[in-house]
């Protein structure tokens, strides 16, 4: 697999790493967003992590930069909120791998899986999100 193979749009989901069983899967939800990536043959990766927005509103985004290389293909990304937006103080680090493709698999999609770290505090007061929070993520590649 080449680094350029990860270029595309993904449905990104991250989950809190809670070891106990939960009755409601939403109790594991950390985020559900759209991830857009472009990778060069040299493994440089750039893109956007796009937050949901109401119709007619411009979505908030985090700029993603990083590297993809190795066998299996691994990916490291840094995501930062766009300056001048309500999420400009967001800073997250991502470390993942392209999951194995099963030759006999049915309906399998390219999937990135890994961990995400909130690298810096963001927000304030009651809305303060402290640095150090981690979660697991899956990003499933879309057709378009």
PDB file of N, CA, C and O in Angstrom, residues 54-97:
ATOM      1  N   UNK A  54     -25.177  23.331  10.579  1.00  0.00           N
ATOM      2  CA  UNK A  54     -26.553  23.471  10.096  1.00  0.00           C
ATOM      3  C   UNK A  54     -26.528  23.916   8.639  1.00  0.00           C
ATOM      4  O   UNK A  54     -25.561  24.546   8.188  1.00  0.00           O
ATOM      5  N   UNK A  55     -27.590  23.624   7.914  1.00  0.00           N
ATOM      6  CA  UNK A  55     -27.695  24.015   6.508  1.00  0.00           C
ATOM      7  C   UNK A  55     -27.470  25.518   6.368  1.00  0.00           C
ATOM      8  O   UNK A  55     -28.013  26.313   7.142  1.00  0.00           O
ATOM      9  N   UNK A  56     -26.632  25.903   5.431  1.00  0.00           N
ATOM     10  CA  UNK A  56     -26.344  27.305   5.176  1.00  0.00           C
ATOM     11  C   UNK A  56     -25.238  27.897   6.031  1.00  0.00           C
ATOM     12  O   UNK A  56     -24.823  29.029   5.798  1.00  0.00           O
ATOM     13  N   UNK A  57     -24.762  27.159   7.033  1.00  0.00           N
ATOM     14  CA  UNK A  57     -23.675  27.645   7.882  1.00  0.00           C
ATOM     15  C   UNK A  57     -22.351  27.042   7.436  1.00  0.00           C
ATOM     16  O   UNK A  57     -22.300  25.901   6.983  1.00  0.00           O
ATOM     17  N   UNK A  58     -21.290  27.811   7.590  1.00  0.00           N
ATOM     18  CA  UNK A  58     -19.943  27.332   7.283  1.00  0.00           C
ATOM     19  C   UNK A  58     -19.490  26.410   8.414  1.00  0.00           C
ATOM     20  O   UNK A  58     -19.508  26.802   9.583  1.00  0.00           O
ATOM     21  N   UNK A  59     -19.062  25.186   8.109  1.00  0.00           N
ATOM     22  CA  UNK A  59     -18.641  24.281   9.197  1.00  0.00           C
ATOM     23  C   UNK A  59     -17.305  24.712   9.793  1.00  0.00           C
ATOM     24  O   UNK A  59     -16.465  25.293   9.114  1.00  0.00           O
ATOM     25  N   UNK A  60     -17.134  24.420  11.072  1.00  0.00           N
ATOM     26  CA  UNK A  60     -15.845  24.624  11.721  1.00  0.00           C
ATOM     27  C   UNK A  60     -14.910  23.506  11.288  1.00  0.00           C
ATOM     28  O   UNK A  60     -15.342  22.373  11.060  1.00  0.00           O
ATOM     29  N   UNK A  61     -13.625  23.823  11.166  1.00  0.00           N
ATOM     30  CA  UNK A  61     -12.666  22.819  10.730  1.00  0.00           C
ATOM     31  C   UNK A  61     -11.380  22.897  11.544  1.00  0.00           C
ATOM     32  O   UNK A  61     -11.036  23.940  12.092  1.00  0.00           O
ATOM     33  N   UNK A  62     -10.715  21.763  11.593  1.00  0.00           N
ATOM     34  CA  UNK A  62      -9.357  21.691  12.116  1.00  0.00           C
ATOM     35  C   UNK A  62      -8.457  21.346  10.937  1.00  0.00           C
ATOM     36  O   UNK A  62      -8.787  20.472  10.128  1.00  0.00           O
ATOM     37  N   UNK A  63      -7.333  22.038  10.833  1.00  0.00           N
ATOM     38  CA  UNK A  63      -6.353  21.734   9.799  1.00  0.00           C
ATOM     39  C   UNK A  63      -5.503  20.563  10.262  1.00  0.00           C
ATOM     40  O   UNK A  63      -5.018  20.549  11.395  1.00  0.00           O
ATOM     41  N   UNK A  64      -5.341  19.574   9.385  1.00  0.00           N
ATOM     42  CA  UNK A  64      -4.607  18.352   9.705  1.00  0.00           C
ATOM     43  C   UNK A  64      -3.318  18.302   8.883  1.00  0.00           C
ATOM     44  O   UNK A  64      -3.351  18.530   7.663  1.00  0.00           O
ATOM     45  N   UNK A  65      -2.199  18.015   9.531  1.00  0.00           N
ATOM     46  CA  UNK A  65      -0.924  17.812   8.844  1.00  0.00           C
ATOM     47  C   UNK A  65      -0.225  16.627   9.482  1.00  0.00           C
ATOM     48  O   UNK A  65      -0.387  16.366  10.677  1.00  0.00           O
ATOM     49  N   UNK A  66       0.539  15.897   8.674  1.00  0.00           N
ATOM     50  CA  UNK A  66       1.247  14.763   9.239  1.00  0.00           C
ATOM     51  C   UNK A  66       2.002  13.961   8.214  1.00  0.00           C
ATOM     52  O   UNK A  66       2.357  14.453   7.142  1.00  0.00           O
ATOM     53  N   UNK A  67       2.179  12.680   8.539  1.00  0.00           N
ATOM     54  CA  UNK A  67       3.009  11.778   7.749  1.00  0.00           C
ATOM     55  C   UNK A  67       2.386  10.387   7.709  1.00  0.00           C
ATOM     56  O   UNK A  67       1.795   9.949   8.701  1.00  0.00           O
ATOM     57  N   UNK A  68       2.523   9.721   6.567  1.00  0.00           N
ATOM     58  CA  UNK A  68       2.097   8.325   6.419  1.00  0.00           C
ATOM     59  C   UNK A  68       3.255   7.544   5.830  1.00  0.00           C
ATOM     60  O   UNK A  68       3.834   7.949   4.820  1.00  0.00           O
ATOM     61  N   UNK A  69       3.613   6.410   6.473  1.00  0.00           N
ATOM     62  CA  UNK A  69       4.700   5.589   5.937  1.00  0.00           C
ATOM     63  C   UNK A  69       4.695   4.224   6.614  1.00  0.00           C
ATOM     64  O   UNK A  69       3.940   3.971   7.547  1.00  0.00           O
ATOM     65  N   UNK A  70       5.554   3.358   6.119  1.00  0.00           N
ATOM     66  CA  UNK A  70       5.763   2.051   6.737  1.00  0.00           C
ATOM     67  C   UNK A  70       4.876   0.955   6.193  1.00  0.00           C
ATOM     68  O   UNK A  70       4.042   1.154   5.328  1.00  0.00           O
ATOM     69  N   UNK A  71       5.143  -0.264   6.714  1.00  0.00           N
ATOM     70  CA  UNK A  71       4.366  -1.452   6.384  1.00  0.00           C
ATOM     71  C   UNK A  71       4.111  -2.190   7.682  1.00  0.00           C
ATOM     72  O   UNK A  71       5.067  -2.651   8.295  1.00  0.00           O
ATOM     73  N   UNK A  72       2.870  -2.260   8.168  1.00  0.00           N
ATOM     74  CA  UNK A  72       1.686  -1.678   7.552  1.00  0.00           C
ATOM     75  C   UNK A  72       1.766  -0.150   7.578  1.00  0.00           C
ATOM     76  O   UNK A  72       2.537   0.433   8.351  1.00  0.00           O
ATOM     77  N   UNK A  73       0.963   0.477   6.748  1.00  0.00           N
ATOM     78  CA  UNK A  73       0.976   1.928   6.623  1.00  0.00           C
ATOM     79  C   UNK A  73       0.462   2.574   7.911  1.00  0.00           C
ATOM     80  O   UNK A  73      -0.645   2.286   8.357  1.00  0.00           O
ATOM     81  N   UNK A  74       1.302   3.405   8.513  1.00  0.00           N
ATOM     82  CA  UNK A  74       0.913   4.131   9.720  1.00  0.00           C
ATOM     83  C   UNK A  74       0.750   5.608   9.377  1.00  0.00           C
ATOM     84  O   UNK A  74       1.327   6.096   8.396  1.00  0.00           O
ATOM     85  N   UNK A  75      -0.023   6.289  10.206  1.00  0.00           N
ATOM     86  CA  UNK A  75      -0.288   7.706   9.971  1.00  0.00           C
ATOM     87  C   UNK A  75      -0.201   8.448  11.296  1.00  0.00           C
ATOM     88  O   UNK A  75      -0.708   7.970  12.312  1.00  0.00           O
ATOM     89  N   UNK A  76       0.503   9.578  11.285  1.00  0.00           N
ATOM     90  CA  UNK A  76       0.532  10.475  12.430  1.00  0.00           C
ATOM     91  C   UNK A  76       0.043  11.828  11.940  1.00  0.00           C
ATOM     92  O   UNK A  76       0.450  12.294  10.872  1.00  0.00           O
ATOM     93  N   UNK A  77      -0.836  12.435  12.724  1.00  0.00           N
ATOM     94  CA  UNK A  77      -1.424  13.717  12.341  1.00  0.00           C
ATOM     95  C   UNK A  77      -1.454  14.662  13.530  1.00  0.00           C
ATOM     96  O   UNK A  77      -1.602  14.218  14.678  1.00  0.00           O
ATOM     97  N   UNK A  78      -1.347  15.926  13.244  1.00  0.00           N
ATOM     98  CA  UNK A  78      -1.609  16.991  14.199  1.00  0.00           C
ATOM     99  C   UNK A  78      -2.792  17.764  13.666  1.00  0.00           C
ATOM    100  O   UNK A  78      -2.808  18.153  12.491  1.00  0.00           O
ATOM    101  N   UNK A  79      -3.793  17.969  14.516  1.00  0.00           N
ATOM    102  CA  UNK A  79      -4.968  18.740  14.131  1.00  0.00           C
ATOM    103  C   UNK A  79      -5.074  19.983  14.990  1.00  0.00           C
ATOM    104  O   UNK A  79      -4.993  19.901  16.217  1.00  0.00           O
ATOM    105  N   UNK A  80      -5.239  21.141  14.323  1.00  0.00           N
ATOM    106  CA  UNK A  80      -5.378  22.407  15.043  1.00  0.00           C
ATOM    107  C   UNK A  80      -6.547  23.188  14.461  1.00  0.00           C
ATOM    108  O   UNK A  80      -6.749  23.203  13.237  1.00  0.00           O
ATOM    109  N   UNK A  81      -7.298  23.842  15.357  1.00  0.00           N
ATOM    110  CA  UNK A  81      -8.412  24.669  14.934  1.00  0.00           C
ATOM    111  C   UNK A  81      -7.941  25.834  14.085  1.00  0.00           C
ATOM    112  O   UNK A  81      -6.841  26.366  14.277  1.00  0.00           O
ATOM    113  N   UNK A  82      -8.776  26.232  13.130  1.00  0.00           N
ATOM    114  CA  UNK A  82      -8.438  27.339  12.240  1.00  0.00           C
ATOM    115  C   UNK A  82      -8.466  28.653  13.029  1.00  0.00           C
ATOM    116  O   UNK A  82      -9.423  28.925  13.759  1.00  0.00           O
ATOM    117  N   UNK A  83      -7.401  29.471  12.907  1.00  0.00           N
ATOM    118  CA  UNK A  83      -7.366  30.760  13.609  1.00  0.00           C
ATOM    119  C   UNK A  83      -8.578  31.623  13.254  1.00  0.00           C
ATOM    120  O   UNK A  83      -9.060  31.615  12.126  1.00  0.00           O
ATOM    121  N   UNK A  84      -9.065  32.353  14.256  1.00  0.00           N
ATOM    122  CA  UNK A  84     -10.194  33.246  14.050  1.00  0.00           C
ATOM    123  C   UNK A  84     -11.547  32.574  14.156  1.00  0.00           C
ATOM    124  O   UNK A  84     -12.573  33.200  13.899  1.00  0.00           O
ATOM    125  N   UNK A  85     -11.566  31.266  14.520  1.00  0.00           N
ATOM    126  CA  UNK A  85     -12.828  30.539  14.674  1.00  0.00           C
ATOM    127  C   UNK A  85     -13.015  30.160  16.141  1.00  0.00           C
ATOM    128  O   UNK A  85     -12.069  30.208  16.930  1.00  0.00           O
ATOM    129  N   UNK A  86     -14.230  29.757  16.530  1.00  0.00           N
ATOM    130  CA  UNK A  86     -14.469  29.365  17.921  1.00  0.00           C
ATOM    131  C   UNK A  86     -13.637  28.165  18.393  1.00  0.00           C
ATOM    132  O   UNK A  86     -13.562  27.917  19.594  1.00  0.00           O
ATOM    133  N   UNK A  87     -13.015  27.431  17.466  1.00  0.00           N
ATOM    134  CA  UNK A  87     -12.206  26.276  17.868  1.00  0.00           C
ATOM    135  C   UNK A  87     -10.716  26.497  17.589  1.00  0.00           C
ATOM    136  O   UNK A  87      -9.945  25.555  17.497  1.00  0.00           O
ATOM    137  N   UNK A  88     -10.306  27.764  17.508  1.00  0.00           N
ATOM    138  CA  UNK A  88      -8.903  28.051  17.183  1.00  0.00           C
ATOM    139  C   UNK A  88      -7.932  27.509  18.227  1.00  0.00           C
ATOM    140  O   UNK A  88      -6.766  27.277  17.921  1.00  0.00           O
ATOM    141  N   UNK A  89      -8.399  27.262  19.461  1.00  0.00           N
ATOM    142  CA  UNK A  89      -7.500  26.741  20.489  1.00  0.00           C
ATOM    143  C   UNK A  89      -7.485  25.215  20.561  1.00  0.00           C
ATOM    144  O   UNK A  89      -6.814  24.636  21.400  1.00  0.00           O
ATOM    145  N   UNK A  90      -8.192  24.536  19.652  1.00  0.00           N
ATOM    146  CA  UNK A  90      -8.170  23.072  19.611  1.00  0.00           C
ATOM    147  C   UNK A  90      -6.811  22.602  19.092  1.00  0.00           C
ATOM    148  O   UNK A  90      -6.293  23.128  18.116  1.00  0.00           O
ATOM    149  N   UNK A  91      -6.253  21.593  19.765  1.00  0.00           N
ATOM    150  CA  UNK A  91      -5.008  20.955  19.321  1.00  0.00           C
ATOM    151  C   UNK A  91      -5.079  19.486  19.729  1.00  0.00           C
ATOM    152  O   UNK A  91      -5.113  19.169  20.921  1.00  0.00           O
ATOM    153  N   UNK A  92      -5.090  18.615  18.729  1.00  0.00           N
ATOM    154  CA  UNK A  92      -5.169  17.177  18.954  1.00  0.00           C
ATOM    155  C   UNK A  92      -4.059  16.482  18.175  1.00  0.00           C
ATOM    156  O   UNK A  92      -3.655  16.937  17.108  1.00  0.00           O
ATOM    157  N   UNK A  93      -3.580  15.355  18.702  1.00  0.00           N
ATOM    158  CA  UNK A  93      -2.567  14.516  18.055  1.00  0.00           C
ATOM    159  C   UNK A  93      -3.194  13.153  17.771  1.00  0.00           C
ATOM    160  O   UNK A  93      -3.908  12.610  18.614  1.00  0.00           O
ATOM    161  N   UNK A  94      -2.909  12.609  16.600  1.00  0.00           N
ATOM    162  CA  UNK A  94      -3.487  11.347  16.139  1.00  0.00           C
ATOM    163  C   UNK A  94      -2.370  10.392  15.739  1.00  0.00           C
ATOM    164  O   UNK A  94      -1.408  10.799  15.095  1.00  0.00           O
ATOM    165  N   UNK A  95      -2.524   9.134  16.108  1.00  0.00           N
ATOM    166  CA  UNK A  95      -1.569   8.094  15.747  1.00  0.00           C
ATOM    167  C   UNK A  95      -2.388   6.877  15.335  1.00  0.00           C
ATOM    168  O   UNK A  95      -3.188   6.369  16.130  1.00  0.00           O
ATOM    169  N   UNK A  96      -2.234   6.445  14.086  1.00  0.00           N
ATOM    170  CA  UNK A  96      -3.071   5.349  13.622  1.00  0.00           C
ATOM    171  C   UNK A  96      -2.398   4.479  12.584  1.00  0.00           C
ATOM    172  O   UNK A  96      -1.235   4.684  12.211  1.00  0.00           O
ATOM    173  N   UNK A  97      -3.161   3.526  12.105  1.00  0.00           N
ATOM    174  CA  UNK A  97      -2.689   2.554  11.125  1.00  0.00           C
ATOM    175  C   UNK A  97      -3.842   2.243  10.174  1.00  0.00           C
ATOM    176  O   UNK A  97      -5.012   2.324  10.564  1.00  0.00           O
TER     177      UNK A  97
END
